[in-house]
Short mmCIF file of C-alpha atoms and ligand atoms in Angstrom, two decimals:
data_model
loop_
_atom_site.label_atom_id
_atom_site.label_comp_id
_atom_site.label_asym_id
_atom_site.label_seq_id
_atom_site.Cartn_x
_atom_site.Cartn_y
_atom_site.Cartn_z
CA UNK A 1 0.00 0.00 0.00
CA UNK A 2 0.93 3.84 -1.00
CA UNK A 3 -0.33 5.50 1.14
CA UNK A 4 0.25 5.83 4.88
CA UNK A 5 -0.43 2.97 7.53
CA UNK A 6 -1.98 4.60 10.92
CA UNK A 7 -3.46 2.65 13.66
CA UNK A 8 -6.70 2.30 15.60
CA UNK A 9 -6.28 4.17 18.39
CA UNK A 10 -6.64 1.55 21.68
CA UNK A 11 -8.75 -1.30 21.90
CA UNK A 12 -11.87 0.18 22.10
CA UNK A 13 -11.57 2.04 18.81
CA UNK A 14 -10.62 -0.97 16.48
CA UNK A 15 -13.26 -2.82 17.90
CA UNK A 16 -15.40 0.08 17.45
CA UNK A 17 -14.53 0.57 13.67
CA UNK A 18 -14.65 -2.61 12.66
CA UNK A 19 -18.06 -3.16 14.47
CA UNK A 20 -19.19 0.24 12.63
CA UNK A 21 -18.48 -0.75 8.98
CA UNK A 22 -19.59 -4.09 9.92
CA UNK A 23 -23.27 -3.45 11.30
CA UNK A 24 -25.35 -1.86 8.37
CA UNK A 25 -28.00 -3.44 6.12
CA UNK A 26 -26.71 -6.60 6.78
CA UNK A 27 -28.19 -7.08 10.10
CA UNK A 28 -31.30 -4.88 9.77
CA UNK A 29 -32.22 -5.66 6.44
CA UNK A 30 -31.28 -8.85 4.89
CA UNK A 31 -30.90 -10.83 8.50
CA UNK A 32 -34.56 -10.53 9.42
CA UNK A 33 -36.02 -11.43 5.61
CA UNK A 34 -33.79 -14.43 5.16
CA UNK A 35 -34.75 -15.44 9.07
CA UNK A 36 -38.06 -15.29 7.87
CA UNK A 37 -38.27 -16.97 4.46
CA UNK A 38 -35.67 -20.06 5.90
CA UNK A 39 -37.40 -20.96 8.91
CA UNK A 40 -37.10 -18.59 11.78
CA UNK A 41 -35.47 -20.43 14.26
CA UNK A 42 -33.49 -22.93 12.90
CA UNK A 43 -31.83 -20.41 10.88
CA UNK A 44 -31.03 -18.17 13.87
CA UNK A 45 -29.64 -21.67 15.28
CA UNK A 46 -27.27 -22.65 12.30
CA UNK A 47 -26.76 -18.71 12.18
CA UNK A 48 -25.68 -18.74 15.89
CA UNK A 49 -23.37 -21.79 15.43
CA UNK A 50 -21.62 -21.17 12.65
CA UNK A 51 -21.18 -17.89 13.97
CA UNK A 52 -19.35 -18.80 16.69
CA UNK A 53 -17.26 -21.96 15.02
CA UNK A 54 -16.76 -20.69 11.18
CA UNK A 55 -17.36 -17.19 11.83
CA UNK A 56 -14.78 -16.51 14.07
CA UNK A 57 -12.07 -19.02 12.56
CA UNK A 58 -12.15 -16.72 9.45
CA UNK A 59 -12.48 -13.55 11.18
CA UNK A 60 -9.86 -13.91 13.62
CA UNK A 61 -7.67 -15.32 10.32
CA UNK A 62 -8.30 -12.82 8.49
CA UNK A 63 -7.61 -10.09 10.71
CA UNK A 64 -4.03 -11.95 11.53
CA UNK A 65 -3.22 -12.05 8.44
CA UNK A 66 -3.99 -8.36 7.86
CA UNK A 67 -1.93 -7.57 11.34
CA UNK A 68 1.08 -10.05 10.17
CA UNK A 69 1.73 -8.75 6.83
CA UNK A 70 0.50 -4.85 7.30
CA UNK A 71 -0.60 -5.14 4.20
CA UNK A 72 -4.50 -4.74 2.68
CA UNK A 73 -5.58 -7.99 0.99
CA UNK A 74 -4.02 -8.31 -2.46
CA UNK A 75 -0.52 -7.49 -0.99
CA UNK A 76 -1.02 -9.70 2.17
CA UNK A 77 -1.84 -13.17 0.45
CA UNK A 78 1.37 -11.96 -2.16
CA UNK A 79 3.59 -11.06 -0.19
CA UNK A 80 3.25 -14.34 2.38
CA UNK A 81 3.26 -16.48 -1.33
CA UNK A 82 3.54 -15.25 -5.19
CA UNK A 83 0.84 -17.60 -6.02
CA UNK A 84 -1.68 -17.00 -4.11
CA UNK A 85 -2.11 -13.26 -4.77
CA UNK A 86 -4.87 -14.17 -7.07
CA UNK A 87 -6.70 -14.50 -3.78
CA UNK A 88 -6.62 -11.09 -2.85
CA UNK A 89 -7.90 -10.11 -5.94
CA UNK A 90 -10.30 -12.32 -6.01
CA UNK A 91 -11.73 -11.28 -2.99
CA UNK A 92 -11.92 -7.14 -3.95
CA UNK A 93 -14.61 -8.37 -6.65
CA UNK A 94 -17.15 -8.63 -3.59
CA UNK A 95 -16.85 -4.80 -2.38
CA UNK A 96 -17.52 -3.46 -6.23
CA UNK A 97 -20.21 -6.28 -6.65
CA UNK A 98 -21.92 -5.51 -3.52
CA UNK A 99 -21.57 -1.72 -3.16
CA UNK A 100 -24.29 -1.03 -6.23
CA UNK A 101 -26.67 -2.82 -4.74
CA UNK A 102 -25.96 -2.11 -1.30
CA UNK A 103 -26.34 1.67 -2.82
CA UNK A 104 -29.58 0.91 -3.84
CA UNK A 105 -31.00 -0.91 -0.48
CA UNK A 106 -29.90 2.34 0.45
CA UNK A 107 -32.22 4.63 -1.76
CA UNK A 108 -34.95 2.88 -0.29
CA UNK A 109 -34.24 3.75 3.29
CA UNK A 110 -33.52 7.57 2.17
CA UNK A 111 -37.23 7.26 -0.05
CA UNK A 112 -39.10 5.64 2.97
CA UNK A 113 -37.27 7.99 5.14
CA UNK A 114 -38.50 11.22 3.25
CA UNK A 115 -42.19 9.44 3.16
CA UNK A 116 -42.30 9.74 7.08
CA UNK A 117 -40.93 13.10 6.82
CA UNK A 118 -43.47 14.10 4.41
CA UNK A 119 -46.46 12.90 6.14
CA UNK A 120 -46.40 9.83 3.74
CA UNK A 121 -46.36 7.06 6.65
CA UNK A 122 -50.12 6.08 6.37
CA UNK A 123 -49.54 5.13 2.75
CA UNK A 124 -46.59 3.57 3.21
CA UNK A 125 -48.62 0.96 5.42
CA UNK A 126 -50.20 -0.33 2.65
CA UNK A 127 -49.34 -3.56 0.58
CA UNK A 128 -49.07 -2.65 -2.31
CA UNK A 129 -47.14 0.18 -1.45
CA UNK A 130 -43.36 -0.72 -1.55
CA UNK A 131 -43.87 -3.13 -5.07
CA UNK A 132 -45.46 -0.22 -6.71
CA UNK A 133 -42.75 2.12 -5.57
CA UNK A 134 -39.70 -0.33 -7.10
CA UNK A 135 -41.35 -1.25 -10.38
CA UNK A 136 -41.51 2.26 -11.21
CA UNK A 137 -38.59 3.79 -13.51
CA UNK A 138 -37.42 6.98 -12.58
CA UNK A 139 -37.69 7.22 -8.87
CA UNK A 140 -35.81 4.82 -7.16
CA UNK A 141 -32.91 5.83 -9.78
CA UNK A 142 -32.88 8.89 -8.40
CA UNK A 143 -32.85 7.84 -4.55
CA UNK A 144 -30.34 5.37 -5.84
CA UNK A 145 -28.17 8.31 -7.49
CA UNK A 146 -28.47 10.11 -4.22
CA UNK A 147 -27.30 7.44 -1.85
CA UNK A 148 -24.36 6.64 -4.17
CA UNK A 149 -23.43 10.11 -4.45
CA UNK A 150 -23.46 11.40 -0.77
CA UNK A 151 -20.92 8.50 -0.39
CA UNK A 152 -18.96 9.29 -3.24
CA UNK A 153 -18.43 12.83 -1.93
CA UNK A 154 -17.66 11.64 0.97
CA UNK A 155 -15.10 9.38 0.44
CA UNK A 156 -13.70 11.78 -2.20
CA UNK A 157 -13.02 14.62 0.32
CA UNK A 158 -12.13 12.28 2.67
CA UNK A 159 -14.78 13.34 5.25
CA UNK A 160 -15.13 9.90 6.85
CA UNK A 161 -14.23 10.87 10.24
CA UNK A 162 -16.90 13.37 10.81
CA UNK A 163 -19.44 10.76 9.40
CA UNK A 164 -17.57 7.94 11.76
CA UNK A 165 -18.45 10.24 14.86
CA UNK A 166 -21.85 10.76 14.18
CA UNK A 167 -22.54 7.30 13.67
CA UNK A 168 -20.92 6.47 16.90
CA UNK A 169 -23.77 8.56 18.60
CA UNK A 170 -26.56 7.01 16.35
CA UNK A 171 -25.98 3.15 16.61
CA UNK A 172 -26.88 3.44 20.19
CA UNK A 173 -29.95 4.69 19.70
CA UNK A 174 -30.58 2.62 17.03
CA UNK A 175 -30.26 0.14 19.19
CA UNK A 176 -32.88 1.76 21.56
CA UNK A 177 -35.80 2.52 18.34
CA UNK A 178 -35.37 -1.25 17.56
CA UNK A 179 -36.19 -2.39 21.09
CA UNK A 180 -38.53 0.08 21.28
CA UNK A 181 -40.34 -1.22 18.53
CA UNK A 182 -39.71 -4.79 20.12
CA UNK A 183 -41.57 -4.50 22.77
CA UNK A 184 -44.17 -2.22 21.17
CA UNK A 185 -44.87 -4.92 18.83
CA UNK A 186 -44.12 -8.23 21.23
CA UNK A 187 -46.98 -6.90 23.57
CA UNK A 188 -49.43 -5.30 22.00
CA UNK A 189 -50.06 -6.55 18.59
CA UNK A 190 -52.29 -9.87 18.15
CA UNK A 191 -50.23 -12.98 16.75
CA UNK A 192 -47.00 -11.43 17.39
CA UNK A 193 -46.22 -13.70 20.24
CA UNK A 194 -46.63 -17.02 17.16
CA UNK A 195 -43.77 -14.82 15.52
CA UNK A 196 -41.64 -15.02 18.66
CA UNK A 197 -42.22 -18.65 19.22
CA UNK A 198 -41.51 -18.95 15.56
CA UNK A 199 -38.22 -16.70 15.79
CA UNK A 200 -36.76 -18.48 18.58
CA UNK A 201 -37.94 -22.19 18.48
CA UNK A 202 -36.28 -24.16 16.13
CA UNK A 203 -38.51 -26.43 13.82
CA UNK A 204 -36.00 -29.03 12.61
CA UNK A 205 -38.34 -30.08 10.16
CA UNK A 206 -37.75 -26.67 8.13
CA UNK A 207 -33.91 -27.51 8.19
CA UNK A 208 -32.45 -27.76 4.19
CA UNK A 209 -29.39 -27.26 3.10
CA UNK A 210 -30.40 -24.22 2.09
CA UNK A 211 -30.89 -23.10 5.06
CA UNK A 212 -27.00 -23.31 6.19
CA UNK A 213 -26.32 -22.18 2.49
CA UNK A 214 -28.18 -18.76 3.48
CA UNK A 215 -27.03 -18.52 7.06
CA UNK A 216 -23.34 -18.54 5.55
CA UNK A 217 -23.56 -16.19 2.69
CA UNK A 218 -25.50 -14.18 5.72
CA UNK A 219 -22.54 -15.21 7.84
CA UNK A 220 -20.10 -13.55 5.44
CA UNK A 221 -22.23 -10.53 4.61
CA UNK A 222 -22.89 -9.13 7.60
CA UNK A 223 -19.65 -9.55 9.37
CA UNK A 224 -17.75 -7.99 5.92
CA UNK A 225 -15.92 -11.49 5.49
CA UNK A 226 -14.15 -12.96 2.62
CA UNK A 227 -13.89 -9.83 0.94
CA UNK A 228 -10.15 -8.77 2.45
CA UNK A 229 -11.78 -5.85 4.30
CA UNK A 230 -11.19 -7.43 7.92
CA UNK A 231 -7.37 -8.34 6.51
CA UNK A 232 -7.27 -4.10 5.70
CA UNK A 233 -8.35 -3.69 9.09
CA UNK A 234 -6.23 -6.14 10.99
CA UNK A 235 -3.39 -4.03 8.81
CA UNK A 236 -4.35 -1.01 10.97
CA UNK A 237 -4.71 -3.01 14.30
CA UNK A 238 -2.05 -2.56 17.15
CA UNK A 239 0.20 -5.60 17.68
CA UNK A 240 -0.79 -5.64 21.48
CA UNK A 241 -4.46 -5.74 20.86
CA UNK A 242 -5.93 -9.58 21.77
CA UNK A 243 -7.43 -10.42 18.43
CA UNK A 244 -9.46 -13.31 19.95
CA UNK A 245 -11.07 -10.63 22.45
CA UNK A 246 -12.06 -8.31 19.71
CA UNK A 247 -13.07 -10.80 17.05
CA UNK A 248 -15.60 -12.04 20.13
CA UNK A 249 -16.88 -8.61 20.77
CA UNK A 250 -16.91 -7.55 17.05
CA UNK A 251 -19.09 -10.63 17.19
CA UNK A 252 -21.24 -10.50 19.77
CA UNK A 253 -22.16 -6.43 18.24
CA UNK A 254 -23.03 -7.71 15.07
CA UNK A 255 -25.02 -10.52 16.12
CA UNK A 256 -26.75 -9.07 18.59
CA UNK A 257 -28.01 -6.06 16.63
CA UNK A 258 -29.28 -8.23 13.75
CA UNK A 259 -31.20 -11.02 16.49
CA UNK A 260 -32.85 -7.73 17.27
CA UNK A 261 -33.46 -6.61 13.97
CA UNK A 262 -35.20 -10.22 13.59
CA UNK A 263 -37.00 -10.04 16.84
CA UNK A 264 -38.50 -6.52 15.46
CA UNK A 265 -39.82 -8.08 12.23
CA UNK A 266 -40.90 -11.33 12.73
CA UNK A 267 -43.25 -10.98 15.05
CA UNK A 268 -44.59 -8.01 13.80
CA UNK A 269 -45.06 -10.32 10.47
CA UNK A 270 -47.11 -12.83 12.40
CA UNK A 271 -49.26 -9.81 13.79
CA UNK A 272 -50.41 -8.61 10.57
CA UNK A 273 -50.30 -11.60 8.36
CA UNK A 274 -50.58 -14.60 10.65
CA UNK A 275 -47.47 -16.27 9.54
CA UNK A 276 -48.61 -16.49 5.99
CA UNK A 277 -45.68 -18.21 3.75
CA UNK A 278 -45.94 -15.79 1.01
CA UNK A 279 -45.24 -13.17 3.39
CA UNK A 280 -42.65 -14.62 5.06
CA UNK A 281 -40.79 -15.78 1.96
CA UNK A 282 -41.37 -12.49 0.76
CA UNK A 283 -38.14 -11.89 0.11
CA UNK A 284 -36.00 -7.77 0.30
CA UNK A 285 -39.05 -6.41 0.66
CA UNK A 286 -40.16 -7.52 4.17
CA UNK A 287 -39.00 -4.77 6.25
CA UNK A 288 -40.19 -1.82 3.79
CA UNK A 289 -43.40 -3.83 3.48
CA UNK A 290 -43.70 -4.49 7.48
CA UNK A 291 -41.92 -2.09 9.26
CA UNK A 292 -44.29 0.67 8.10
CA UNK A 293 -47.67 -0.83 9.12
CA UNK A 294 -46.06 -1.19 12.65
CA UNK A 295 -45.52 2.63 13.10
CA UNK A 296 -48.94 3.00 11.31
CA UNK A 297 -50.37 1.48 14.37
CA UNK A 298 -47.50 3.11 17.20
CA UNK A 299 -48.56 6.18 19.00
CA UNK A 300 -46.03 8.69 17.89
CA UNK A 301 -45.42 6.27 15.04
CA UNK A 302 -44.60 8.83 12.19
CA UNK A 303 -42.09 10.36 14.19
CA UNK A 304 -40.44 6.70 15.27
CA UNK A 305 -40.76 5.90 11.60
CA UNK A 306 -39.04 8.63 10.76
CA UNK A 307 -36.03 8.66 13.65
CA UNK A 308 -36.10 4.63 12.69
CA UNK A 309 -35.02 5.28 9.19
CA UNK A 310 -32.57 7.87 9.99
CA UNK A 311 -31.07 5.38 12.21
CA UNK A 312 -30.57 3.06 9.62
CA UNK A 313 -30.03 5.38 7.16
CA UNK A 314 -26.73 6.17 8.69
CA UNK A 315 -25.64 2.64 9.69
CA UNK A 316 -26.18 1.89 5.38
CA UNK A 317 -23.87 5.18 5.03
CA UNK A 318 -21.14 3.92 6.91
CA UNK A 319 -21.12 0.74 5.24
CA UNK A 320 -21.29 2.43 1.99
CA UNK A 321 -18.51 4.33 2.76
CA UNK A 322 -16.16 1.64 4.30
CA UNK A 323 -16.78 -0.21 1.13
CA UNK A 324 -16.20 2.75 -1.57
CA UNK A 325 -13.38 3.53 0.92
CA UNK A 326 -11.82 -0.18 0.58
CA UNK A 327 -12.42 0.07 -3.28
CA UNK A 328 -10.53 3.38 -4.44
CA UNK A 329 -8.00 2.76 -2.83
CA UNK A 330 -7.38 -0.88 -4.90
CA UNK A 331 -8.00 1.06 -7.37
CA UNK A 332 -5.28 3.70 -6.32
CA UNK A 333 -2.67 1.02 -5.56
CA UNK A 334 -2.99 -0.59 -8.84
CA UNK A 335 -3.45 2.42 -11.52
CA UNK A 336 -1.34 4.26 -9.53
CA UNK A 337 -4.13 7.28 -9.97
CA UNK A 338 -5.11 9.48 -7.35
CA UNK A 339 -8.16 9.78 -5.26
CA UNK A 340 -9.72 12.21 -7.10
CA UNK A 341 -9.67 9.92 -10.43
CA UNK A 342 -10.05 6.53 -8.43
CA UNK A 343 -13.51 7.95 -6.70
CA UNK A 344 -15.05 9.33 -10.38
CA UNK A 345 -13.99 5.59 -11.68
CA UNK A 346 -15.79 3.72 -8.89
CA UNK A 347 -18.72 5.53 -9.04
CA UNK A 348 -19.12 5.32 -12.71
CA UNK A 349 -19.09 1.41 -12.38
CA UNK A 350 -21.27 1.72 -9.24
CA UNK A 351 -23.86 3.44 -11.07
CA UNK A 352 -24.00 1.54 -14.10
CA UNK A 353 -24.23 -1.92 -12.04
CA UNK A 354 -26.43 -0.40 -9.26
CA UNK A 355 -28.53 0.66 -12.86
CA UNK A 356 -28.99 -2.76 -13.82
CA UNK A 357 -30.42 -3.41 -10.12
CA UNK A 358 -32.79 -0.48 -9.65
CA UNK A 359 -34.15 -1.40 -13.40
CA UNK A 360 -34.37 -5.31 -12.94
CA UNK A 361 -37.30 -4.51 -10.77
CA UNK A 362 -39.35 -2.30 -12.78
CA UNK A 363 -38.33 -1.81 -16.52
CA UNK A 364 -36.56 -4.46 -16.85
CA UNK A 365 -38.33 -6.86 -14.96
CA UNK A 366 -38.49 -9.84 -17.34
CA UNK A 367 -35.19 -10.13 -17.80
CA UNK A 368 -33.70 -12.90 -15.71
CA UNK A 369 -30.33 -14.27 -15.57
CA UNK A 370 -30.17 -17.88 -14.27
CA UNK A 371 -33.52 -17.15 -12.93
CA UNK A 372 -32.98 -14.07 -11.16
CA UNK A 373 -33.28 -10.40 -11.62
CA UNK A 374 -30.19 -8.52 -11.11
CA UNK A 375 -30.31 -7.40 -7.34
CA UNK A 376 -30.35 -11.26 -6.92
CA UNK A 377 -28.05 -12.37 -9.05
CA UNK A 378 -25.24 -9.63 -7.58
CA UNK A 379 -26.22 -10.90 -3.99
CA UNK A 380 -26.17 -14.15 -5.25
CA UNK A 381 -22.80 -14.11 -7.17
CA UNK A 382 -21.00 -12.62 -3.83
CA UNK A 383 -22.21 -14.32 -1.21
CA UNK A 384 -23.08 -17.47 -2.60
CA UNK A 385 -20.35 -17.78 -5.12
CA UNK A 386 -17.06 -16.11 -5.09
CA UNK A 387 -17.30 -15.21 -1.21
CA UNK A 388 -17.22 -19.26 -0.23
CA UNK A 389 -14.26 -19.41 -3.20
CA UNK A 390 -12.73 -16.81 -1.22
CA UNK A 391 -12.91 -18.33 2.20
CA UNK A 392 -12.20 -21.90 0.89
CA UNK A 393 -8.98 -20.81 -0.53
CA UNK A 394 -8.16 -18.62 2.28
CA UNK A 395 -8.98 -21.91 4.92
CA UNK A 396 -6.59 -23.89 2.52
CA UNK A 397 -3.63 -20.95 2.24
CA UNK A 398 -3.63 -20.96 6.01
CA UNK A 399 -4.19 -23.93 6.81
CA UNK A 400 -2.01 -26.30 4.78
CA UNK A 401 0.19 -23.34 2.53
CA UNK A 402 1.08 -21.04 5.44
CA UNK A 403 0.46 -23.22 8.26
CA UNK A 404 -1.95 -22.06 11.71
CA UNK A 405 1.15 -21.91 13.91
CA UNK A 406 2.33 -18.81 11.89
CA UNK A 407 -0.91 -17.30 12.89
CA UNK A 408 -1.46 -18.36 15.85
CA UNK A 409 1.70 -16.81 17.25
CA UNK A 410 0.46 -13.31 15.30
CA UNK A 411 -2.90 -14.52 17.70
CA UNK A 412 -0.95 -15.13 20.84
CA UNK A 413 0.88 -11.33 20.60
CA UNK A 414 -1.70 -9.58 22.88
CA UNK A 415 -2.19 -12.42 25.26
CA UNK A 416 -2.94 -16.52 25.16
CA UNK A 417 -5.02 -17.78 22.47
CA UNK A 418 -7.23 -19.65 24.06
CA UNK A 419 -9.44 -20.93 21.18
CA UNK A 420 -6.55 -22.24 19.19
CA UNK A 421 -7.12 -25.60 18.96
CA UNK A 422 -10.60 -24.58 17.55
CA UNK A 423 -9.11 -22.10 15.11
CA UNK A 424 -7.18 -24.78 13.89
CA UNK A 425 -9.80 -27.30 13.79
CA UNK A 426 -11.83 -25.33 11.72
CA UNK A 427 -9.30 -23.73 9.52
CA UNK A 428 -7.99 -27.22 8.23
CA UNK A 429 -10.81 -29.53 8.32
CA UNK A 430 -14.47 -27.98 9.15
CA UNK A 431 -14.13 -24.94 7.09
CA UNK A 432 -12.71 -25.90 4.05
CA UNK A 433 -15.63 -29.11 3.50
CA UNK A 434 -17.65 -27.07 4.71
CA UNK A 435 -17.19 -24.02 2.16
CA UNK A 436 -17.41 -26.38 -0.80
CA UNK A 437 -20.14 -27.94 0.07
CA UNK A 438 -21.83 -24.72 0.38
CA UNK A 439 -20.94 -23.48 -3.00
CA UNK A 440 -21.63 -26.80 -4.81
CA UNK A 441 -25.44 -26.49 -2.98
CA UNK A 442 -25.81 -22.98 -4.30
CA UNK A 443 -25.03 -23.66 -8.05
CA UNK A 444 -26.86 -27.33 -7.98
CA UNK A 445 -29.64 -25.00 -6.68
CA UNK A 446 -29.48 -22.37 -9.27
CA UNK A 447 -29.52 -24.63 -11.72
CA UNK A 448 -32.24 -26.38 -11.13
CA UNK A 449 -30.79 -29.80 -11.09
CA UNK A 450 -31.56 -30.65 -7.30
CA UNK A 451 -34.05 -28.46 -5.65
CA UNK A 452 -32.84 -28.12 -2.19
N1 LIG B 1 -21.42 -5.96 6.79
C1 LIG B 1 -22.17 -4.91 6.20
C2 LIG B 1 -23.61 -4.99 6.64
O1 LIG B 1 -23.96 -5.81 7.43
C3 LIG B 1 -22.15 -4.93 4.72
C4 LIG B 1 -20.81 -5.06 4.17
C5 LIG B 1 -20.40 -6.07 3.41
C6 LIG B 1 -19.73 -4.18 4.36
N2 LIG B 1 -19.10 -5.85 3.09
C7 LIG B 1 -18.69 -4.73 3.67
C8 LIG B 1 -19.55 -3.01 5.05
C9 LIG B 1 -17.47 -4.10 3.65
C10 LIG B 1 -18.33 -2.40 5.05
C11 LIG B 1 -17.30 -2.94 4.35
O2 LIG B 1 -24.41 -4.23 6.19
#
């Protein structure tokens, strides 16, 4: 890397950062729908457990390797073994594939955002609402083209930190509105206790493959794995720091926000649907769809609604930002152009893929590659395809090319590693069947020749 290597500043902070770029959509968007549609709480169960096992084997790998080498990802897996640097490359596909779309999640939250503002809320409760709003041409464009830009500017005048603070003050109440709305919902709508029970009881007969298929591309998604960005932070992360401690807490955050996120949903599903399959299968949509009919009902609800959104609109910023951020400056490194250049590059690609997304759903609607419209098939191709190819080759490159005990004494720096024999459990055996099996299961799927 170019350009200069600071550090977090204690403990706190890394954990902090890395907690901050990794709560966003993730856990309040796409957690909640795919707890839903996969069978509430078996897939918090194989959520919980692989987070725990798989999760934090690649984490805390990935942030050692970062720490190790002080290098971002394409230079850290090249400069521990020439042939392996494809990895690192391979693995800064997922930011650029997942920012457009991520960008356009986001336009949603800014239009439902400006509906509360406007006195819109009431309308928004209804059905129909949210699939009439994305089939239409010109509108979410524009929110998308919004979203995109604000980060663009941002990360071109390099105004992170301000942004960084601000968030630091909203995730906590975030936190607050969705327990709020928790408890609003839990005891006071009709049916919402079924959605509890149906959230936190786990019906083994609703266990697929596909299930653990989802809860790992969810796995990887919401903790920013297998996509080099924990590698660039364990680059910036003091060699006294325990990286077991943090990995757990980094952990625990994430997790814990997005079992909330669920817990604010699902039951709020049941209440106005009864635990109807269509509407729990119902795919990105479920929070826009539910969400609104909740604060609909809420004393003060338009105002909630509208502090709710702004909530989340900052925790998609963030993420937005950390991901731009992680982009240019691959870009930077490997054009050798400056930031100025790298951001108006990025953002031309961003726009044209997050394009293809925003128009999949309305003008473009029919058009469906290997049965899915493009939002899919980008969420698909990262976190179903190249992000297990990522952390399969990363298992096998530490595990068997660079070996776990040149890790684990990068892990025992700060302090004993206590999980180690776990780590290298995982790393060499669990992970690496594990990961294949996962991909083969999502392209047998796609393609139709076992439905799973
Ligand atoms: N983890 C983020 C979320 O849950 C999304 C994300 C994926 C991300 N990759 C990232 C954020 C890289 C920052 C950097 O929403």
């Amino acid at each position: 890397m170019s350009h200069k290597r600071s550090s977090f500043s204690g403990k706190v902070g890394f954990v902090l950062a890395a907690a901050g770029s990794a709560v966003g959509l993730g856990n309040i968007w796409r957690f909640p729908y795919l707890a839903a549609k996969y069978g509430g709480g078996i897939f918090l169960l194989v959520y919980l457990i692989l987070a725990v096992t798989f999760g934090f084997a690649l984490m805390t790998a990935e942030i050692a390797l970062g720490r190790k080498t002080q290098l971002s990802a394409i230079g850290a897996f090249g400069s521990l073994n020439k042939r392996f640097s494809f990895l690192g490359y391979l693995a800064s596909i997922v930011p650029m594939i997942i920012l457009p779309y991520y960008s356009v999640i986001g336009g949603w939250v800014m239009k439902y955002l400006a509906g509360f503002v406007t006195g819109e809320g009431a309308a928004m409760a209804n059905d129909a609402y949210f699939g009439a709003y994305i089939s239409k041409t010109a509108e979410p464009i524009i929110w998308f083209l919004l979203f995109m830009g604000i980060t663009a500017v941002i990360v071109l005048f390099d105004v992170e930190k301000g942004i960084e603070k601000v968030s630091k003050i909203m995730m906590p109440i975030l936190v607050v509105l969705i327990l709020v709305i928790c408890v609003y919902t839990i005891f006071s709508m009709d049916g919402a206790l079924d959605g509890v029970a149906y959230y936190l009881k786990p019906d083994f007969s609703k266990f697929s493959i596909m299930t653990v298929v989802a809860a790992m591309g969810q796995l990887f998604y919401s903790m920013s794995l297998a996509m080099g960005i924990m590698i660039t932070f364990g680059s910036y992360m003091k060699k006294d720091i325990r990286i077991e401690k943090s990995v757990r807490q980094i952990e625990l955050f994430d997790t814990g926000i997005a079992f909330l996120a669920g817990l604010m949903i699902i039951p709020a599903v049941f209440a106005f649907s009864g635990g109807d399959e269509t509407a729990l299968g119902q795919g990105p949509g479920l929070m826009f769809v539910t969400l609104p009919k909740v604060f609909a009902t809420m004393p003060g609800g338009s105002v909630i609604g509208a502090a709710f959104f702004i909530m989340v609109l900052f925790a998609a910023l963030t993420s937005a930002i950390s991901l731009m951020e992680t982009i240019v400056s691959i870009f930077r490194d490997k054009l050798g152009i400056g930031r100025k250049p790298a951001c108006i590059l990025v953002f031309g690609i961003c726009v044209a893929l997050g394009l293809l997304s925003c128009l999949g759903y309305s003008a473009w609607s029919t058009v469906k590659i290997i049965g899915m419209q493009f939002l899919d098939l980008f969420d698909f191709l990262s976190n179903s395809i190249i992000m297990p190819i990522t952390a399969f080759a990363t298992c096998i490159f530490v595990g068997y090319i660079l070996k776990p005990k040149a890790l684990i004494a990068e892990l025992e720096r700060g302090g004993p590693f206590k999980a180690r024999t776990l780590f290298t459990v995982m790393i060499k055996y669990v992970a690496p069947i594990f990961t294949l099996l996962i991909l083969l299961s999502s392209i047998l799927d796609v393609f139709g020749v076992v439905k799973i």
